[in-house]
Short mmCIF file of C-alpha atoms and ligand atoms in Angstrom, two decimals:
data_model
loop_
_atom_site.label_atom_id
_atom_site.label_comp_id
_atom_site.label_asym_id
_atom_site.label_seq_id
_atom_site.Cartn_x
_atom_site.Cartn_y
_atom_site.Cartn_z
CA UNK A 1 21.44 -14.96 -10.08
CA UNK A 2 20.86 -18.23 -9.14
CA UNK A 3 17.65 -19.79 -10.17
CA UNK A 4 17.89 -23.48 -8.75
CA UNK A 5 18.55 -27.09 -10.42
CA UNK A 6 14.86 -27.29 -10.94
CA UNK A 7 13.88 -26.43 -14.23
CA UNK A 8 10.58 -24.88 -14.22
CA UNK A 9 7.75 -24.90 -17.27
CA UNK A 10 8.67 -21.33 -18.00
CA UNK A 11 12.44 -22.55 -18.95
CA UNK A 12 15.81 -20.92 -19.38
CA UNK A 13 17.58 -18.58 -17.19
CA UNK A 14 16.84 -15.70 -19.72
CA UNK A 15 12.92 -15.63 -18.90
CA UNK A 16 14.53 -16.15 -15.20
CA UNK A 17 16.28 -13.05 -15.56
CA UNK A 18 13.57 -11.01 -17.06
CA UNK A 19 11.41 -12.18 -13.96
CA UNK A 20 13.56 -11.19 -11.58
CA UNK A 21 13.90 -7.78 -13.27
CA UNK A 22 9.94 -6.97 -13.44
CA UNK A 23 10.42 -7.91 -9.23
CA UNK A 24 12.72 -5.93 -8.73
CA UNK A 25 11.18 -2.80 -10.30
CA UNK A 26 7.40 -3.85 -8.82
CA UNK A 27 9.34 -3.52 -5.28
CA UNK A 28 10.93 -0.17 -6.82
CA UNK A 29 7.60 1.34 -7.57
CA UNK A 30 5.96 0.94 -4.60
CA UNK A 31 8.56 2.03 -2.57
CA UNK A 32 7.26 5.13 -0.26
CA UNK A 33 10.74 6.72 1.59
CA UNK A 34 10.61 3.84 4.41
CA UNK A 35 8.59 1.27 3.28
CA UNK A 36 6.62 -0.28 0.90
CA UNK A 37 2.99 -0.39 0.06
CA UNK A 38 1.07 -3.63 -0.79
CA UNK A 39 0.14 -1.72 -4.00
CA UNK A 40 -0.22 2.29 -5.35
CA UNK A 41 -4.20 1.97 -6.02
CA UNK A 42 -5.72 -0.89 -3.85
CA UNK A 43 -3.24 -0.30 -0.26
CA UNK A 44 -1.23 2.76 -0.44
CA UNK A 45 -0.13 2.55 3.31
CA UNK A 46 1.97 0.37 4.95
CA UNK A 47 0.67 -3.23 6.25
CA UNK A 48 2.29 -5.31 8.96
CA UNK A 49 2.28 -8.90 7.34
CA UNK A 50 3.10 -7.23 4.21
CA UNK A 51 5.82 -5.90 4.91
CA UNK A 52 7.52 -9.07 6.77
CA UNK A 53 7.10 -10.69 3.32
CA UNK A 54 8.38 -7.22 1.57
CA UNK A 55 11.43 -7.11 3.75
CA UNK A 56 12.34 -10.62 3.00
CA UNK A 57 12.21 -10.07 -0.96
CA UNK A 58 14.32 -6.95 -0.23
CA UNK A 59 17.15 -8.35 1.31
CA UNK A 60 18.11 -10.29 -2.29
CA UNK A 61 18.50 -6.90 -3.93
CA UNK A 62 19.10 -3.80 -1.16
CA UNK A 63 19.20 -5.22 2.29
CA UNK A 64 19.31 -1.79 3.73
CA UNK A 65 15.73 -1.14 2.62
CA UNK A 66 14.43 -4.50 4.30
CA UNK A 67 16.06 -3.40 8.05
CA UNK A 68 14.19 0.73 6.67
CA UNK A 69 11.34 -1.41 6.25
CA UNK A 70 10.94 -3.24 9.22
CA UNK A 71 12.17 -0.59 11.32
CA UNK A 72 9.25 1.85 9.80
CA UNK A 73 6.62 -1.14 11.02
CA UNK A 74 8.32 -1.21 14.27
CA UNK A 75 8.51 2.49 14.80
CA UNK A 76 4.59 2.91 15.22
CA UNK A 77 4.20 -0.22 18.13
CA UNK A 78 2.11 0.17 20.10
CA UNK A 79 3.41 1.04 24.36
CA UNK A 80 1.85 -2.44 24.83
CA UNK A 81 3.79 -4.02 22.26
CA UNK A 82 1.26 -4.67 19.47
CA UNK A 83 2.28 -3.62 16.18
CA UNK A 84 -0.28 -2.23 14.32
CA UNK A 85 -2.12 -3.88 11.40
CA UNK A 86 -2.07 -0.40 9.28
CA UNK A 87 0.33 2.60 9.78
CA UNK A 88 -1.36 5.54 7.43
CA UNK A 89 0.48 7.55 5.52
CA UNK A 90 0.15 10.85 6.61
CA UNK A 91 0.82 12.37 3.08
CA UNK A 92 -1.90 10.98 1.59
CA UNK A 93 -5.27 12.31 1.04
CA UNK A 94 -8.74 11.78 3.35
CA UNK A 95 -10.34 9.03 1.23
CA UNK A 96 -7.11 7.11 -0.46
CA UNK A 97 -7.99 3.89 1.65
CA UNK A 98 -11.33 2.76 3.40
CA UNK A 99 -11.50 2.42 6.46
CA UNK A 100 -9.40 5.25 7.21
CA UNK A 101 -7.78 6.85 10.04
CA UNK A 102 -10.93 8.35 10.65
CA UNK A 103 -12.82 5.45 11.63
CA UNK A 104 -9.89 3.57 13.67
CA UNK A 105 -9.17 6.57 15.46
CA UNK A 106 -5.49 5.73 17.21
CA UNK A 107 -4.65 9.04 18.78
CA UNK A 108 -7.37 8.93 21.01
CA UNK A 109 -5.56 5.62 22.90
CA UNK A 110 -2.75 6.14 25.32
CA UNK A 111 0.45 4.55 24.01
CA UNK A 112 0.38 4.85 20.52
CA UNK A 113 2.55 6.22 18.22
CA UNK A 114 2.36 9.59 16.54
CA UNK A 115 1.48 8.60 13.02
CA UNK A 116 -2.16 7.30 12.88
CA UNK A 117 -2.81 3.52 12.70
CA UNK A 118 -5.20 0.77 12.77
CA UNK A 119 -5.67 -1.53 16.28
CA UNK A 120 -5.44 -4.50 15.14
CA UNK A 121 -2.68 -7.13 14.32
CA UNK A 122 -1.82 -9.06 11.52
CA UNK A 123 -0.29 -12.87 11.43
CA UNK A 124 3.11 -12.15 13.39
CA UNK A 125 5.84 -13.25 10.88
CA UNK A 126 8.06 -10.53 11.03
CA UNK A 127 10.77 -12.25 13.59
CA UNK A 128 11.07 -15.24 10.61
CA UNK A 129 11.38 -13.25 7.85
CA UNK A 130 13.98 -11.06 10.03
CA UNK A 131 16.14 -13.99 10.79
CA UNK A 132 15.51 -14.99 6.87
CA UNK A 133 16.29 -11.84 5.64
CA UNK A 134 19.33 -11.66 7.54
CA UNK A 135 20.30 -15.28 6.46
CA UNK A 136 20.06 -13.86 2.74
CA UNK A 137 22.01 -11.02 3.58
CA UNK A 138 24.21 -11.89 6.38
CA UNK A 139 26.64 -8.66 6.95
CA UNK A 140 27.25 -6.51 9.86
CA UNK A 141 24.78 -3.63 8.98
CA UNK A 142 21.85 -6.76 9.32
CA UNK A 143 23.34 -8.13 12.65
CA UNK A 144 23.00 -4.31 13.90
CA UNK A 145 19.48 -4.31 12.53
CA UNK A 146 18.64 -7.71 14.06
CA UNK A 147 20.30 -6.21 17.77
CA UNK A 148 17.87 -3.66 16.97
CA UNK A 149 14.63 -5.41 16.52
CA UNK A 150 15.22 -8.23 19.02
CA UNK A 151 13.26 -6.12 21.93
CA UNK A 152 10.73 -5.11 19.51
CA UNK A 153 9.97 -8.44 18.47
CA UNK A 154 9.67 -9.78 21.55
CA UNK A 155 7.76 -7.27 22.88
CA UNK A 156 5.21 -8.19 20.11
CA UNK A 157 5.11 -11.94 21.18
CA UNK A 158 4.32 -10.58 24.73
CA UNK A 159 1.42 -8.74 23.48
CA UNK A 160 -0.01 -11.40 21.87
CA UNK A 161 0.91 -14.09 24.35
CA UNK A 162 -0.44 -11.90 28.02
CA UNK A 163 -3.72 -9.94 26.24
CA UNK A 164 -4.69 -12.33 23.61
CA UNK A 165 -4.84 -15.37 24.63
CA UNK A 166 -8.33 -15.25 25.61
CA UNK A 167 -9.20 -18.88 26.77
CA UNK A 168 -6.82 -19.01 28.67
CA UNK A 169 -5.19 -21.93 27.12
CA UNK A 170 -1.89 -20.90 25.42
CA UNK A 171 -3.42 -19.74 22.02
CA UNK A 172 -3.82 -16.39 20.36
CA UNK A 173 -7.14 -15.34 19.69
CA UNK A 174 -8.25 -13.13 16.94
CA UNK A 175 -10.78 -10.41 17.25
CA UNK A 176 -11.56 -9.76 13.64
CA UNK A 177 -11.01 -11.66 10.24
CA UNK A 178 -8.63 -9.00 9.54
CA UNK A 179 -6.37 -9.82 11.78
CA UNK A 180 -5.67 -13.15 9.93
CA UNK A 181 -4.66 -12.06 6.89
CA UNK A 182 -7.41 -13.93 5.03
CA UNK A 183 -10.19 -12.01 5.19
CA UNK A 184 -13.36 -13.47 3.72
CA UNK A 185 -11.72 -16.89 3.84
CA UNK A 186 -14.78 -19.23 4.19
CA UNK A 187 -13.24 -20.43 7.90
CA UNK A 188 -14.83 -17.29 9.02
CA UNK A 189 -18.17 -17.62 7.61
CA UNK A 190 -19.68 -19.45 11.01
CA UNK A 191 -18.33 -17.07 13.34
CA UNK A 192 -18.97 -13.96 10.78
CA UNK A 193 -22.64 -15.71 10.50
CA UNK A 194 -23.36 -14.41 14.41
CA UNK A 195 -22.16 -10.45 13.74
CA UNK A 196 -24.93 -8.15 13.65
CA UNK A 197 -24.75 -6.20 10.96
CA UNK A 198 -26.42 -5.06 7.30
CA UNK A 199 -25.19 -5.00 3.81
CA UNK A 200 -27.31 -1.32 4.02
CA UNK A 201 -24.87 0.25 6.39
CA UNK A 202 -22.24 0.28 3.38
CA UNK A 203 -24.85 3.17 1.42
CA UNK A 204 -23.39 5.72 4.29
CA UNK A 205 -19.70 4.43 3.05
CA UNK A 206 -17.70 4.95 -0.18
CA UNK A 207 -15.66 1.25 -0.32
CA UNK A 208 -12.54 2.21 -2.07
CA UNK A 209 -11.10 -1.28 -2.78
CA UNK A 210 -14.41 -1.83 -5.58
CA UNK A 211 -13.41 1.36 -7.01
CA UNK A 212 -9.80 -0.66 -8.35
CA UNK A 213 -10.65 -3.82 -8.10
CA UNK A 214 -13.86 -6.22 -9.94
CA UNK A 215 -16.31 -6.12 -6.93
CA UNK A 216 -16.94 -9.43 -7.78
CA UNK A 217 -13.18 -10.34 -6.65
CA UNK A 218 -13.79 -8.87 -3.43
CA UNK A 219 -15.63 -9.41 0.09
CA UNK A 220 -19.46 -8.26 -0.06
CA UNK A 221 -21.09 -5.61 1.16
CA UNK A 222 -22.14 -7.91 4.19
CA UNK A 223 -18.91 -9.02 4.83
CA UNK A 224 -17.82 -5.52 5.04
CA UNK A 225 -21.06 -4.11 7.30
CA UNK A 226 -19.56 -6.87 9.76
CA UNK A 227 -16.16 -6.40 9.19
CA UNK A 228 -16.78 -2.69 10.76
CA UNK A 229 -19.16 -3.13 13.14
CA UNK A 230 -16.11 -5.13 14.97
CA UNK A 231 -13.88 -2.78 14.55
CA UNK A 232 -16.43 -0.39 16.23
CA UNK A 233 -16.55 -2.86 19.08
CA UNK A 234 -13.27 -2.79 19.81
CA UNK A 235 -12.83 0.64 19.25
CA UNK A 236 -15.41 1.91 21.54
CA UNK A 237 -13.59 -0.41 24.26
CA UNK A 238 -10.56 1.48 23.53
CA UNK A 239 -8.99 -1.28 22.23
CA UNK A 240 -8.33 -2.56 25.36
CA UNK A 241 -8.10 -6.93 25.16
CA UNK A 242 -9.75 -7.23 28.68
CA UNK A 243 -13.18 -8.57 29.09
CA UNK A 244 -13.15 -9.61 25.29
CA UNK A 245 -14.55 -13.02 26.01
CA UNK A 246 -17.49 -11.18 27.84
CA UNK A 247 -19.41 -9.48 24.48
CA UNK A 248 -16.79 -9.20 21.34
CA UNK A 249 -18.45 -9.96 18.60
CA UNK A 250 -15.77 -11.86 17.14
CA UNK A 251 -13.53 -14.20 19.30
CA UNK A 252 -11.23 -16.83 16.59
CA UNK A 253 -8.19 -19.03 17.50
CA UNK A 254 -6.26 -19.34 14.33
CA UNK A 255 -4.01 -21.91 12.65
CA UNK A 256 -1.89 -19.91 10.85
CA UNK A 257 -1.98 -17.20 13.20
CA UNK A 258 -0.93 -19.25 16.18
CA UNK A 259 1.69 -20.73 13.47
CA UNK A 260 2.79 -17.97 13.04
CA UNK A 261 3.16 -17.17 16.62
CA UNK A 262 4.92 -19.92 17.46
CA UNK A 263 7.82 -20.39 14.45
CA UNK A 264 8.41 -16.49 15.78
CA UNK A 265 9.56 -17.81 18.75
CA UNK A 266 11.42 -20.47 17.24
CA UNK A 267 13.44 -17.50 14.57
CA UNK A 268 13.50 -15.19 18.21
CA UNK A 269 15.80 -18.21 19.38
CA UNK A 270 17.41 -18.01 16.47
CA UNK A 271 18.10 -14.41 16.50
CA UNK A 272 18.98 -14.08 20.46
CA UNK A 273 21.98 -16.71 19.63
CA UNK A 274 22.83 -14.26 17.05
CA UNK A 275 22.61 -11.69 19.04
CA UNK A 276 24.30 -12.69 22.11
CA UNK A 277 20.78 -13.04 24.14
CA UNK A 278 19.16 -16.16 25.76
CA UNK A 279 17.64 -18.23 23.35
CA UNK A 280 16.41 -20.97 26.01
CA UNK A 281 12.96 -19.43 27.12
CA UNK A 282 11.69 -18.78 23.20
CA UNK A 283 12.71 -22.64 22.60
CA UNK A 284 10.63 -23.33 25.49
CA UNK A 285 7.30 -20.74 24.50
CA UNK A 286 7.24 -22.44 20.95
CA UNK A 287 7.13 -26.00 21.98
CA UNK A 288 4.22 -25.07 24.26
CA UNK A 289 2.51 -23.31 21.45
CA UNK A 290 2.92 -25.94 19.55
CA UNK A 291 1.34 -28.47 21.86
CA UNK A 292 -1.38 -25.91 22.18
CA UNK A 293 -2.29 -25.94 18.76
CA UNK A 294 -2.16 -29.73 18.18
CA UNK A 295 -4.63 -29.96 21.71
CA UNK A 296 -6.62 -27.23 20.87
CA UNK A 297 -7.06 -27.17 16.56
CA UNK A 298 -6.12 -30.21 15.13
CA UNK A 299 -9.56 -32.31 14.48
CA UNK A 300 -8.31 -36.33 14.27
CA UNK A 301 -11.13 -37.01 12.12
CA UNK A 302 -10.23 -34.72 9.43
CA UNK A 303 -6.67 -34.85 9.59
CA UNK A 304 -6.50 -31.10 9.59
CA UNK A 305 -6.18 -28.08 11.46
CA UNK A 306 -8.84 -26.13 11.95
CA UNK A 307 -9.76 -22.33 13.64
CA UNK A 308 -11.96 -22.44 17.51
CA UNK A 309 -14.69 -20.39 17.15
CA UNK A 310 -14.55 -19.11 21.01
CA UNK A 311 -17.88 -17.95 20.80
CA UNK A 312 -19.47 -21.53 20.57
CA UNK A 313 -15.92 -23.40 21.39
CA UNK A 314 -16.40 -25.49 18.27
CA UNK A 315 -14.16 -25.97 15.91
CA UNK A 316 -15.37 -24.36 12.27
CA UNK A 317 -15.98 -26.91 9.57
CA UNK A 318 -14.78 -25.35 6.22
CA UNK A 319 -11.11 -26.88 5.02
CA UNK A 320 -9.08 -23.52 3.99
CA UNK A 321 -5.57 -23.59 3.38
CA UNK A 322 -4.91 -21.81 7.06
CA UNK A 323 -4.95 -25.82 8.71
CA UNK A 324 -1.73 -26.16 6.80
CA UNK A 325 0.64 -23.53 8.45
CA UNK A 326 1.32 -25.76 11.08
CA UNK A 327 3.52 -27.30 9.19
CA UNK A 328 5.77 -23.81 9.53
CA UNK A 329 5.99 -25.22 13.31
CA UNK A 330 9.90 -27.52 13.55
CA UNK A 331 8.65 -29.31 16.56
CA UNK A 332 4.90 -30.14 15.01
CA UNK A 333 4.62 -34.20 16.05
CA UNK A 334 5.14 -36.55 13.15
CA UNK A 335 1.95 -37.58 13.26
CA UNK A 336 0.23 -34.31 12.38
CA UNK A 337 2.91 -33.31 9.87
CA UNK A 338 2.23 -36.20 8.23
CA UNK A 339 -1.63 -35.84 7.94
CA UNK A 340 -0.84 -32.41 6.64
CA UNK A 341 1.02 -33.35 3.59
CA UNK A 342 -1.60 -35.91 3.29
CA UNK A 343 -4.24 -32.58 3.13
CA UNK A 344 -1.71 -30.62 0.70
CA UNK A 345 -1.55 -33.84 -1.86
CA UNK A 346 -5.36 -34.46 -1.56
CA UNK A 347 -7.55 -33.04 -4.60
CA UNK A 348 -8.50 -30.17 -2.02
CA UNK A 349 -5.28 -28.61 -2.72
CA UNK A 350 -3.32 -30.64 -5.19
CA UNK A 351 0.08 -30.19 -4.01
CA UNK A 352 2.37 -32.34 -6.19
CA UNK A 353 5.69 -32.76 -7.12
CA UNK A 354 4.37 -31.22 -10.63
CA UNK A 355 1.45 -29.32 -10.05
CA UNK A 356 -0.86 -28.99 -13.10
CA UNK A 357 -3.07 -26.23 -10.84
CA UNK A 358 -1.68 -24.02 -8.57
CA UNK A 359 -2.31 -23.91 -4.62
CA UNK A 360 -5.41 -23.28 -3.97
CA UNK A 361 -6.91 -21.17 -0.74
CA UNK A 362 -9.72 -23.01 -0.40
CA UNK A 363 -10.55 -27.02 -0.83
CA UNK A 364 -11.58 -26.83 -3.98
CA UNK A 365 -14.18 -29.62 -4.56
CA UNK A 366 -16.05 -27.83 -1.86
CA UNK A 367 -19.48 -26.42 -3.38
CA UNK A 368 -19.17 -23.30 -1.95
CA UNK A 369 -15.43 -22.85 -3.77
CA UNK A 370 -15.02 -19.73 -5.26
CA UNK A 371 -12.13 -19.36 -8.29
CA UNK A 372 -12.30 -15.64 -8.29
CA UNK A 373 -13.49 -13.86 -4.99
CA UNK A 374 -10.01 -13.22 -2.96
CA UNK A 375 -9.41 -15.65 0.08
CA UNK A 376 -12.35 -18.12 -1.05
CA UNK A 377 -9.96 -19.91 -3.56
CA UNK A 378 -7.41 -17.79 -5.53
CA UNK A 379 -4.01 -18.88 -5.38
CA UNK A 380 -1.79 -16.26 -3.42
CA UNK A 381 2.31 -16.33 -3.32
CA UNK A 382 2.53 -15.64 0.33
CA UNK A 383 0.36 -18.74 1.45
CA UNK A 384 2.25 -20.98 -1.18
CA UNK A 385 5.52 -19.70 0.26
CA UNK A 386 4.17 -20.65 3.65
CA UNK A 387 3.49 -24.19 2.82
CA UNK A 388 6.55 -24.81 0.86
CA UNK A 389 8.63 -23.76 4.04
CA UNK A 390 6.74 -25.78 5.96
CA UNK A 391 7.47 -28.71 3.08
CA UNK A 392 10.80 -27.64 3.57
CA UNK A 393 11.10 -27.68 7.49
CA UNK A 394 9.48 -31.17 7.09
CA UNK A 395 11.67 -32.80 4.71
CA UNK A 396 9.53 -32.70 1.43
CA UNK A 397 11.96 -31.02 -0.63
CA UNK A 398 10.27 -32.69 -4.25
CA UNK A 399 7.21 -31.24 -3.42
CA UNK A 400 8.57 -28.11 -1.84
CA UNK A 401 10.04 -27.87 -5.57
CA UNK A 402 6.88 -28.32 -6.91
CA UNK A 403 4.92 -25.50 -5.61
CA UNK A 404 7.87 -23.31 -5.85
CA UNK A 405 7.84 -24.18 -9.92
CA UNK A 406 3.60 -23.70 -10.12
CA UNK A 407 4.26 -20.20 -8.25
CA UNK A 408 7.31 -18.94 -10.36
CA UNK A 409 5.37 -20.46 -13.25
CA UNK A 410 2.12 -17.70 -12.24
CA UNK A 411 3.86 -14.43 -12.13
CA UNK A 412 5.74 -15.89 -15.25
CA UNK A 413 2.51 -16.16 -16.74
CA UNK A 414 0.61 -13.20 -14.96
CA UNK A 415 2.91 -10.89 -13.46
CA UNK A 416 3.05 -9.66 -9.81
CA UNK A 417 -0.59 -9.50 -9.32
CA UNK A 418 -2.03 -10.11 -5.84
CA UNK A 419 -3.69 -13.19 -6.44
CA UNK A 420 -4.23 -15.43 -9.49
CA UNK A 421 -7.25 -17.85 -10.26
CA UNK A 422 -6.83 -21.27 -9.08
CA UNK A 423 -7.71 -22.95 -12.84
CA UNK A 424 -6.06 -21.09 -15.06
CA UNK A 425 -3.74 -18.51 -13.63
CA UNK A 426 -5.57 -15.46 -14.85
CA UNK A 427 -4.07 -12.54 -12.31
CA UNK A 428 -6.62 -11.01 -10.33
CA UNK A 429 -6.46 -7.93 -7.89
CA UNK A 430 -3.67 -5.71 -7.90
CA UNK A 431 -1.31 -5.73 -10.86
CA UNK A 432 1.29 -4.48 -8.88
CA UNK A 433 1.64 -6.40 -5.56
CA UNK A 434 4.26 -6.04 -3.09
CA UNK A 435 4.75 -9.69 -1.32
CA UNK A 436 4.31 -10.95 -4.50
CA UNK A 437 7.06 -9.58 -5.92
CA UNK A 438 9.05 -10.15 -3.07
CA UNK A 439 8.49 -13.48 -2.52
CA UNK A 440 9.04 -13.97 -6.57
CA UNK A 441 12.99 -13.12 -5.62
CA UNK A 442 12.87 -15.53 -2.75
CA UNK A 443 11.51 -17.89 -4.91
CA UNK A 444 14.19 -17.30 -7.62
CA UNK A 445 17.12 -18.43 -5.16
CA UNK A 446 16.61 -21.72 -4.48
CA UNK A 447 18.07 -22.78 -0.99
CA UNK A 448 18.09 -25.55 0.93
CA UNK A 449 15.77 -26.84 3.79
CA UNK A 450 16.10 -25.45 6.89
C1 LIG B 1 -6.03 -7.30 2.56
O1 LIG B 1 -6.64 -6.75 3.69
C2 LIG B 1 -7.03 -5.36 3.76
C3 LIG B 1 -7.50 -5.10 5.18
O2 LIG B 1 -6.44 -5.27 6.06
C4 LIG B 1 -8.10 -5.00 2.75
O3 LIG B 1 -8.76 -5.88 2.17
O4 LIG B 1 -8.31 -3.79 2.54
C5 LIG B 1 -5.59 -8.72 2.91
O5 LIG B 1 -5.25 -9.43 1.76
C6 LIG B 1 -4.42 -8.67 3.88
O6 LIG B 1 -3.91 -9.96 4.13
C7 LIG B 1 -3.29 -7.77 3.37
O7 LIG B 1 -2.32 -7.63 4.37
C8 LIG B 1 -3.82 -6.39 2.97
C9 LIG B 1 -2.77 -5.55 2.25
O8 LIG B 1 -2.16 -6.29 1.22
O9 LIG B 1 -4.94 -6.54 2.08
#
């Protein structure tokens, strides 16, 4: 193993070496035949971001199960090329996850796969952590697997790029808070604000997530009476994206999403070189969705990027960690790379080439910070690992180092939970967490900027 130069506060390759063993056998345990689940108790099926993150921890230990893993995503796409947020176990029983098949009710949509799923989408990072898998495990049997997943991948950035992009202007737009990965981040709370809904309508549910986890860790009640009253929305409009801007309840143009959206095409040009396709036309789509998200969500007078609420075409005011993905994006301008790292060093979120707190996902001198609820300030591997690529990409290698050391440093002191508090470290959520893992054996193998 090699654990990089850097030495971090937990010390010698030993305790390196014991962390890398306790990833290794968190990834083992939640391995389900073809994938791997976010965690036994909390997320027992398979989840798209997830499992980009999953396959990318994979490929340091058995590459074939990252290409089993991403193939399993990519087997229940959608005909018009989204890939679903959730594909549901079949195996497991009515009740093992809320909101269930039951409620999202797939097989009633022409063009979807056999195995039931959710309709929404998830952040799409799957064609980066592809070409990053391979790059960790570059052998023939992961070029095949790349050849393979080129078409699917591409047919996901179609999807997004002809039925999302609601304004019209080159972005993706979200349709609920789910689809960003962050749930009950406090960027959503003005949009979330205008859903109709009441905490009352969860007495007719059973949540399962409070049954595992402190419900004080989790979204509210509220948040979850409006978190399915979209999903009946879209539902009932048979999850069709036209005529969204005329009465969806929910209508968000994300920074991390759109991030996300465009270093995909960036790793797609990447991978068609690879692979012997054209990777001209992806170099082209990610420079325009680049410029898209510098016109459309940077705000000058913060110095951040920040989500369009399309429902009042304002941009919302809370400072989460999503206006730093950008910095994911190769061609983002100097000048807005620059004000990012600005942001990441500020006391909001304390990025440092020695951290004494680790990376927040919300500014934390904001009143309204919360050190223990999930997206509203916990520390979480996946959006550190984020921002230290972008650090990377960016040339800001010492504090690229830095966060790597404060996240190693967590699971060394928590294990792989799913999220950690911001202050001290305490692990919160799952015990047991899949990208957290994963990204731990990224983590462990230092490499150089890309
Ligand atoms: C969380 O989201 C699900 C809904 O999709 C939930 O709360 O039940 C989020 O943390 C999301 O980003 C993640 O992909 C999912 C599974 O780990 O859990």
């Amino acid at each position: 193993m090699t654990a990089g130069a850097v030495p971090t506060r937990t010390g010698g390759s030993t305790e390196l070496a014991g962390l890398r063993r306790l990833a290794v056998a968190t990834l083992d345990a939640n391995w389900e035949h073809d994938h791997t689940v976010p965690s036994r108790t909390l997320y027992p099926h398979q989840w798209s971001w997830d499992s980009a993150f999953i396959a990318l921890g994979w490929a340091h230990v058995r590459p074939e199960r990252a290409w089993q893993e991403l193939a399993s995503l990519f087997r229940a796409q959608w005909a018009d090329g989204r890939v679903p947020h959730i594909v549901f176990n079949p195996a497991l029983r009515v009740g093992a996850y809320f909101p269930g098949p039951q409620l999202w009710r797939s097989a009633d949509v022409e063009g979807t796969p056999a195995v039931d799923t959710s309709g929404l989408v998830q952040p799409p990072v799957h064609a980066l952590a592809a070409l990053l898998a391979y790059r960790r495990a570059p052998d023939p049997a992961g070029l095949a697997a790349l050849r393979r997943l080129y078409p699917a991948l591409v047919a996901q950035q179609r999807y997004l790029a002809e039925r999302r992009d609601v304004a019209g202007n080159g972005l993706v737009c979200v349709v609920h808070p789910w689809e960003s990965g962050l749930d009950n981040s406090p960027a959503w709370d003005e949009p979330m604000a205008a859903v109709d809904a009441e905490a009352a309508v969860m007495r007719a549910y059973r949540r399962h997530d409070t049954a595992h986890a402190d419900a004080a860790h989790r979204p509210t009640d509220l948040d979850y009476a409006r978190y399915l009253a979209i999903v009946a929305a879209y539902r009932d409009h048979g999850y069709a994206d036209r005529d969204l801007a005329d009465g969806h309840p929910f209508l968000v143009e994300c920074p991390l999403f759109n991030a996300a959206f465009g270093a995909a095409e960036h790793a797609l040009a990447e991978i068609a070189a690879l692979t012997g396709a054209d990777p001209a036309a992806h170099r082209a789509r990610a420079d325009r969705v680049t410029e898209a998200l510098v016109r459309r969500l940077y705000d000058p007078r913060t110095g951040t990027f920040q989500p369009r609420d399309l429902r009042t075409d304002r941009l919302v005011g809370a400072r989460t960690v999503l206006g730093l993905a950008p910095l994911i994006l190769p061609g983002l301008p100097a000048r807005q790379a620059d004000a990012l790292v600005a942001e990441a060093r500020s006391p909001r979120f304390g990025v440092a080439r020695w951290m004494d707190r680790p990376l927040p996902t919300y500014d934390r001198t904001a009143p309204d910070f919360e050190p223990l609820r999930y997206w509203r300030g916990p520390s979480w591997l996946n959006i550190g690992w984020l921002v230290r690529h972008g650090l990377l990409t960016h040339g800001h290698p010492e504090l690229a180092s830095g966060l790597r050391r404060s996240m190693i440093d967590l699971v060394a002191g928590a294990g792989c939970h799913e999220y950690f508090h911001p202050d001290t470290g305490v692990g919160l959520g799952s015990p047991a967490f899949g990208w957290t893992a994963a990204l731990l054996l990224d983590l462990l193998v230092d490499e150089p900027a890309p």
